[in-house]
PDB file of C-alpha atoms in Angstrom:
ATOM      1  CA  UNK A   1       0.000   0.000   0.000  1.00 53.00           C
ATOM      2  CA  UNK A   2       1.114   3.513  -0.706  1.00 54.00           C
ATOM      3  CA  UNK A   3       1.062   6.259   1.892  1.00 52.00           C
ATOM      4  CA  UNK A   4      -0.813   9.215   0.436  1.00 58.00           C
ATOM      5  CA  UNK A   5      -1.479  12.279   2.545  1.00 57.00           C
ATOM      6  CA  UNK A   6      -3.308  14.904   0.500  1.00 62.00           C
ATOM      7  CA  UNK A   7      -2.184  18.490   0.791  1.00 68.00           C
ATOM      8  CA  UNK A   8      -4.129  21.604  -0.099  1.00 74.00           C
ATOM      9  CA  UNK A   9      -2.472  24.805  -1.247  1.00 79.00           C
ATOM     10  CA  UNK A  10      -3.440  28.077   0.474  1.00 75.00           C
ATOM     11  CA  UNK A  11      -5.076  29.212  -2.780  1.00 79.00           C
ATOM     12  CA  UNK A  12      -7.177  26.036  -3.036  1.00 81.00           C
ATOM     13  CA  UNK A  13      -8.124  26.317   0.624  1.00 73.00           C
ATOM     14  CA  UNK A  14      -9.234  29.939   0.207  1.00 76.00           C
ATOM     15  CA  UNK A  15     -11.265  29.138  -2.933  1.00 79.00           C
ATOM     16  CA  UNK A  16     -12.913  26.171  -1.182  1.00 76.00           C
ATOM     17  CA  UNK A  17     -13.751  28.257   1.888  1.00 71.00           C
ATOM     18  CA  UNK A  18     -15.233  31.101  -0.149  1.00 75.00           C
ATOM     19  CA  UNK A  19     -17.226  28.670  -2.277  1.00 75.00           C
ATOM     20  CA  UNK A  20     -18.668  26.978   0.799  1.00 72.00           C
ATOM     21  CA  UNK A  21     -19.596  30.300   2.367  1.00 64.00           C
ATOM     22  CA  UNK A  22     -21.302  31.372  -0.859  1.00 70.00           C
ATOM     23  CA  UNK A  23     -23.214  28.075  -1.131  1.00 70.00           C
ATOM     24  CA  UNK A  24     -24.047  27.940   2.582  1.00 64.00           C
ATOM     25  CA  UNK A  25     -22.130  24.648   2.872  1.00 62.00           C
ATOM     26  CA  UNK A  26     -19.488  25.725   5.390  1.00 60.00           C
ATOM     27  CA  UNK A  27     -18.582  22.990   7.909  1.00 59.00           C
ATOM     28  CA  UNK A  28     -19.635  23.338  11.519  1.00 55.00           C
ATOM     29  CA  UNK A  29     -17.130  25.393  13.449  1.00 58.00           C
ATOM     30  CA  UNK A  30     -14.534  23.368  15.313  1.00 56.00           C
ATOM     31  CA  UNK A  31     -14.585  25.900  18.107  1.00 57.00           C
ATOM     32  CA  UNK A  32     -12.999  28.937  16.486  1.00 56.00           C
ATOM     33  CA  UNK A  33     -14.827  32.063  17.650  1.00 59.00           C
ATOM     34  CA  UNK A  34     -14.531  35.785  17.094  1.00 59.00           C
ATOM     35  CA  UNK A  35     -13.628  37.603  20.296  1.00 58.00           C
ATOM     36  CA  UNK A  36     -15.986  40.098  21.922  1.00 60.00           C
ATOM     37  CA  UNK A  37     -13.520  42.895  21.187  1.00 67.00           C
ATOM     38  CA  UNK A  38     -13.495  42.009  17.480  1.00 63.00           C
ATOM     39  CA  UNK A  39     -17.300  41.881  17.362  1.00 59.00           C
ATOM     40  CA  UNK A  40     -17.511  45.236  19.115  1.00 69.00           C
ATOM     41  CA  UNK A  41     -15.078  46.753  16.610  1.00 66.00           C
ATOM     42  CA  UNK A  42     -17.049  45.314  13.689  1.00 64.00           C
ATOM     43  CA  UNK A  43     -20.283  46.731  15.130  1.00 65.00           C
ATOM     44  CA  UNK A  44     -18.756  50.217  15.480  1.00 71.00           C
ATOM     45  CA  UNK A  45     -17.317  50.101  11.966  1.00 69.00           C
ATOM     46  CA  UNK A  46     -20.576  48.886  10.420  1.00 72.00           C
ATOM     47  CA  UNK A  47     -22.559  51.640  12.227  1.00 73.00           C
ATOM     48  CA  UNK A  48     -20.527  54.349  10.487  1.00 73.00           C
ATOM     49  CA  UNK A  49     -21.524  54.782   6.805  1.00 77.00           C
ATOM     50  CA  UNK A  50     -17.945  55.718   5.914  1.00 75.00           C
ATOM     51  CA  UNK A  51     -16.501  52.451   7.268  1.00 73.00           C
ATOM     52  CA  UNK A  52     -19.420  50.041   6.819  1.00 74.00           C
ATOM     53  CA  UNK A  53     -18.021  48.663   3.538  1.00 78.00           C
ATOM     54  CA  UNK A  54     -14.686  47.981   5.234  1.00 74.00           C
ATOM     55  CA  UNK A  55     -16.499  46.301   8.128  1.00 71.00           C
ATOM     56  CA  UNK A  56     -18.333  43.999   5.744  1.00 74.00           C
ATOM     57  CA  UNK A  57     -15.069  43.117   4.003  1.00 77.00           C
ATOM     58  CA  UNK A  58     -13.428  42.420   7.368  1.00 74.00           C
ATOM     59  CA  UNK A  59     -16.374  40.293   8.503  1.00 73.00           C
ATOM     60  CA  UNK A  60     -16.219  38.310   5.257  1.00 71.00           C
ATOM     61  CA  UNK A  61     -12.468  37.830   5.720  1.00 77.00           C
ATOM     62  CA  UNK A  62     -12.950  36.601   9.290  1.00 76.00           C
ATOM     63  CA  UNK A  63     -15.692  34.194   8.218  1.00 75.00           C
ATOM     64  CA  UNK A  64     -13.582  32.889   5.357  1.00 79.00           C
ATOM     65  CA  UNK A  65     -10.595  32.431   7.651  1.00 77.00           C
ATOM     66  CA  UNK A  66     -12.748  30.544  10.158  1.00 80.00           C
ATOM     67  CA  UNK A  67     -13.986  28.196   7.423  1.00 78.00           C
ATOM     68  CA  UNK A  68     -10.377  27.698   6.276  1.00 80.00           C
ATOM     69  CA  UNK A  69      -9.394  26.711   9.818  1.00 82.00           C
ATOM     70  CA  UNK A  70     -12.319  24.300  10.039  1.00 81.00           C
ATOM     71  CA  UNK A  71     -11.430  22.737   6.671  1.00 80.00           C
ATOM     72  CA  UNK A  72      -7.792  22.385   7.742  1.00 82.00           C
ATOM     73  CA  UNK A  73      -8.889  20.741  10.990  1.00 84.00           C
ATOM     74  CA  UNK A  74     -11.069  18.275   9.057  1.00 83.00           C
ATOM     75  CA  UNK A  75      -8.239  17.489   6.625  1.00 84.00           C
ATOM     76  CA  UNK A  76      -5.811  16.991   9.510  1.00 87.00           C
ATOM     77  CA  UNK A  77      -8.188  14.500  11.142  1.00 89.00           C
ATOM     78  CA  UNK A  78      -8.585  12.598   7.846  1.00 88.00           C
ATOM     79  CA  UNK A  79      -4.805  12.534   7.345  1.00 89.00           C
ATOM     80  CA  UNK A  80      -4.290  11.231  10.865  1.00 92.00           C
ATOM     81  CA  UNK A  81      -6.790   8.407  10.298  1.00 92.00           C
ATOM     82  CA  UNK A  82      -5.106   7.479   7.013  1.00 91.00           C
ATOM     83  CA  UNK A  83      -1.654   7.443   8.624  1.00 93.00           C
ATOM     84  CA  UNK A  84      -2.941   5.260  11.475  1.00 93.00           C
ATOM     85  CA  UNK A  85      -4.413   2.814   8.944  1.00 92.00           C
ATOM     86  CA  UNK A  86      -1.141   2.733   6.989  1.00 92.00           C
ATOM     87  CA  UNK A  87       0.912   2.194  10.148  1.00 92.00           C
ATOM     88  CA  UNK A  88      -1.369  -0.666  11.202  1.00 92.00           C
ATOM     89  CA  UNK A  89      -1.035  -2.234   7.755  1.00 93.00           C
ATOM     90  CA  UNK A  90       2.767  -2.115   7.692  1.00 90.00           C
ATOM     91  CA  UNK A  91       3.071  -3.285  11.295  1.00 89.00           C
ATOM     92  CA  UNK A  92       0.956  -6.329  10.387  1.00 91.00           C
ATOM     93  CA  UNK A  93       3.127  -6.991   7.306  1.00 90.00           C
ATOM     94  CA  UNK A  94       6.271  -6.888   9.452  1.00 87.00           C
ATOM     95  CA  UNK A  95       4.846  -8.892  12.335  1.00 89.00           C
ATOM     96  CA  UNK A  96       3.197 -11.623  10.251  1.00 90.00           C
ATOM     97  CA  UNK A  97       5.929 -12.007   7.601  1.00 91.00           C
ATOM     98  CA  UNK A  98       6.837 -15.630   6.784  1.00 91.00           C
ATOM     99  CA  UNK A  99      10.538 -14.893   7.379  1.00 91.00           C
ATOM    100  CA  UNK A 100      12.212 -13.688  10.527  1.00 92.00           C
ATOM    101  CA  UNK A 101      13.072 -10.004  10.753  1.00 93.00           C
ATOM    102  CA  UNK A 102      15.532  -8.565  13.238  1.00 92.00           C
ATOM    103  CA  UNK A 103      16.576  -4.949  13.654  1.00 92.00           C
ATOM    104  CA  UNK A 104      20.067  -5.093  15.121  1.00 92.00           C
ATOM    105  CA  UNK A 105      22.518  -2.588  16.483  1.00 90.00           C
ATOM    106  CA  UNK A 106      26.137  -2.849  15.352  1.00 88.00           C
ATOM    107  CA  UNK A 107      26.862  -4.735  18.593  1.00 91.00           C
ATOM    108  CA  UNK A 108      24.266  -7.380  17.519  1.00 93.00           C
ATOM    109  CA  UNK A 109      21.763  -6.226  20.141  1.00 94.00           C
ATOM    110  CA  UNK A 110      18.236  -6.971  18.952  1.00 94.00           C
ATOM    111  CA  UNK A 111      16.139  -3.786  18.927  1.00 92.00           C
ATOM    112  CA  UNK A 112      13.086  -5.302  17.243  1.00 91.00           C
ATOM    113  CA  UNK A 113      11.957  -8.683  16.011  1.00 92.00           C
ATOM    114  CA  UNK A 114       8.860 -10.191  14.488  1.00 93.00           C
ATOM    115  CA  UNK A 115       6.984 -13.339  15.496  1.00 91.00           C
ATOM    116  CA  UNK A 116       8.768 -15.585  13.012  1.00 91.00           C
ATOM    117  CA  UNK A 117      12.200 -14.569  14.320  1.00 91.00           C
ATOM    118  CA  UNK A 118      11.124 -15.409  17.871  1.00 90.00           C
ATOM    119  CA  UNK A 119       9.666 -18.721  16.683  1.00 88.00           C
ATOM    120  CA  UNK A 120      12.881 -19.690  14.883  1.00 88.00           C
ATOM    121  CA  UNK A 121      14.736 -19.310  18.165  1.00 87.00           C
ATOM    122  CA  UNK A 122      12.000 -21.174  20.019  1.00 83.00           C
ATOM    123  CA  UNK A 123      10.930 -18.134  22.042  1.00 82.00           C
ATOM    124  CA  UNK A 124       7.626 -16.354  22.523  1.00 77.00           C
ATOM    125  CA  UNK A 125       6.671 -12.790  21.631  1.00 71.00           C
ATOM    126  CA  UNK A 126       9.410 -10.215  22.051  1.00 72.00           C
ATOM    127  CA  UNK A 127      11.703 -12.413  24.158  1.00 83.00           C
ATOM    128  CA  UNK A 128      14.544 -11.653  21.735  1.00 89.00           C
ATOM    129  CA  UNK A 129      14.377  -7.899  22.291  1.00 91.00           C
ATOM    130  CA  UNK A 130      17.493  -6.469  23.978  1.00 92.00           C
ATOM    131  CA  UNK A 131      19.400  -9.746  23.691  1.00 92.00           C
ATOM    132  CA  UNK A 132      22.660  -9.958  21.776  1.00 94.00           C
ATOM    133  CA  UNK A 133      22.168 -12.064  18.676  1.00 94.00           C
ATOM    134  CA  UNK A 134      25.806 -13.118  18.972  1.00 94.00           C
ATOM    135  CA  UNK A 135      25.001 -14.733  22.343  1.00 93.00           C
ATOM    136  CA  UNK A 136      22.355 -16.905  20.653  1.00 92.00           C
ATOM    137  CA  UNK A 137      24.819 -18.250  18.086  1.00 93.00           C
ATOM    138  CA  UNK A 138      27.657 -20.726  18.335  1.00 93.00           C
ATOM    139  CA  UNK A 139      31.069 -19.155  19.069  1.00 94.00           C
ATOM    140  CA  UNK A 140      32.293 -20.122  15.565  1.00 93.00           C
ATOM    141  CA  UNK A 141      29.465 -18.100  13.951  1.00 93.00           C
ATOM    142  CA  UNK A 142      29.971 -14.873  15.873  1.00 94.00           C
ATOM    143  CA  UNK A 143      32.878 -13.433  13.811  1.00 93.00           C
ATOM    144  CA  UNK A 144      30.850 -13.734  10.562  1.00 91.00           C
ATOM    145  CA  UNK A 145      27.876 -12.010  12.189  1.00 91.00           C
ATOM    146  CA  UNK A 146      29.981  -9.166  13.588  1.00 91.00           C
ATOM    147  CA  UNK A 147      31.764  -8.671  10.248  1.00 88.00           C
ATOM    148  CA  UNK A 148      28.383  -8.406   8.506  1.00 87.00           C
ATOM    149  CA  UNK A 149      27.150  -5.846  11.045  1.00 87.00           C
ATOM    150  CA  UNK A 150      30.239  -3.665  10.672  1.00 82.00           C
ATOM    151  CA  UNK A 151      29.791  -3.363   6.882  1.00 76.00           C
ATOM    152  CA  UNK A 152      26.044  -3.888   6.304  1.00 61.00           C
ATOM    153  CA  UNK A 153      25.823  -1.582   3.276  1.00 61.00           C
ATOM    154  CA  UNK A 154      28.369  -3.636   1.335  1.00 56.00           C
ATOM    155  CA  UNK A 155      26.522  -6.882   2.079  1.00 49.00           C
ATOM    156  CA  UNK A 156      22.990  -5.477   1.859  1.00 51.00           C
ATOM    157  CA  UNK A 157      20.782  -7.805  -0.161  1.00 52.00           C
ATOM    158  CA  UNK A 158      23.780  -9.231  -2.062  1.00 60.00           C
ATOM    159  CA  UNK A 159      25.007 -12.024   0.138  1.00 76.00           C
ATOM    160  CA  UNK A 160      23.922 -14.064   3.088  1.00 85.00           C
ATOM    161  CA  UNK A 161      25.832 -15.268   6.096  1.00 89.00           C
ATOM    162  CA  UNK A 162      25.413 -18.825   7.333  1.00 91.00           C
ATOM    163  CA  UNK A 163      25.494 -19.101  11.108  1.00 92.00           C
ATOM    164  CA  UNK A 164      24.804 -21.793  13.655  1.00 91.00           C
ATOM    165  CA  UNK A 165      22.455 -21.457  16.589  1.00 88.00           C
ATOM    166  CA  UNK A 166      23.628 -22.469  20.053  1.00 84.00           C
ATOM    167  CA  UNK A 167      21.712 -25.691  19.728  1.00 75.00           C
ATOM    168  CA  UNK A 168      23.169 -26.597  16.319  1.00 66.00           C
ATOM    169  CA  UNK A 169      20.319 -25.042  14.393  1.00 81.00           C
ATOM    170  CA  UNK A 170      21.691 -23.445  11.228  1.00 89.00           C
ATOM    171  CA  UNK A 171      20.404 -20.069  10.032  1.00 90.00           C
ATOM    172  CA  UNK A 172      21.022 -17.874   7.055  1.00 92.00           C
ATOM    173  CA  UNK A 173      21.182 -14.131   7.708  1.00 92.00           C
ATOM    174  CA  UNK A 174      20.547 -11.643   4.897  1.00 91.00           C
ATOM    175  CA  UNK A 175      21.336  -8.004   5.737  1.00 89.00           C
ATOM    176  CA  UNK A 176      18.997  -5.332   4.427  1.00 83.00           C
ATOM    177  CA  UNK A 177      18.780  -1.571   4.322  1.00 76.00           C
ATOM    178  CA  UNK A 178      19.214  -0.004   7.731  1.00 70.00           C
ATOM    179  CA  UNK A 179      15.919   1.498   8.937  1.00 67.00           C
ATOM    180  CA  UNK A 180      17.854   3.998  11.033  1.00 73.00           C
ATOM    181  CA  UNK A 181      21.409   5.076  11.602  1.00 73.00           C
ATOM    182  CA  UNK A 182      23.504   2.509  13.490  1.00 79.00           C
ATOM    183  CA  UNK A 183      20.928  -0.242  12.932  1.00 86.00           C
ATOM    184  CA  UNK A 184      20.672  -3.058  10.414  1.00 88.00           C
ATOM    185  CA  UNK A 185      17.613  -4.943   9.208  1.00 89.00           C
ATOM    186  CA  UNK A 186      18.390  -8.652   8.970  1.00 90.00           C
ATOM    187  CA  UNK A 187      16.219 -11.350   7.427  1.00 91.00           C
ATOM    188  CA  UNK A 188      16.544 -14.671   9.197  1.00 90.00           C
ATOM    189  CA  UNK A 189      15.940 -17.986   7.425  1.00 90.00           C
ATOM    190  CA  UNK A 190      16.051 -21.406   8.987  1.00 86.00           C
ATOM    191  CA  UNK A 191      18.109 -24.080   7.186  1.00 81.00           C
ATOM    192  CA  UNK A 192      17.901 -27.816   7.473  1.00 67.00           C
ATOM    193  CA  UNK A 193      20.935 -29.049   9.419  1.00 53.00           C
ATOM    194  CA  UNK A 194      23.642 -30.590   7.261  1.00 52.00           C
ATOM    195  CA  UNK A 195      24.832 -34.085   8.033  1.00 50.00           C
ATOM    196  CA  UNK A 196      28.171 -32.778   9.267  1.00 48.00           C
ATOM    197  CA  UNK A 197      26.600 -30.209  11.665  1.00 42.00           C
TER     198      UNK A 197
END
């Protein structure tokens, strides 16, 4: 799914607000009100024939501005709902992916993991979070893991690293694009143990 948050230019917003005022289709006010001082000033200006035209223009401008604020508030609420829906969608994709995902620091500390990654290690939920991945691997596999984490951009998506779990379970790690500075996204695949393992 694509994240699309519509934006409205100030000119479009003004034209929309004026059109709604003209058609009597302005949205209900979201709480913006004209102060008593402003109303008093408008009343004084409109009572004087020399300034009544200016008062009407000012009143129209205030009304238009209020409708603009209400339209912006409505658009902001719609955008927020769309972003929440998109976030929920991508969280579900990450969490329910058929491969294990780990977000690791350069020290191999696990910042995030999905359900499949936890399952591959035989753990529940977020039990992997804050553990060092290196501590879950055999001592012979740790140098390859640490080398991959030090140069993730060179290995990203091009090569995988075969490692062994502490209990002789082999895994293949594929580094991906870092979601943030000093972190690496790693895909984790289980391999059938070889006869010599």
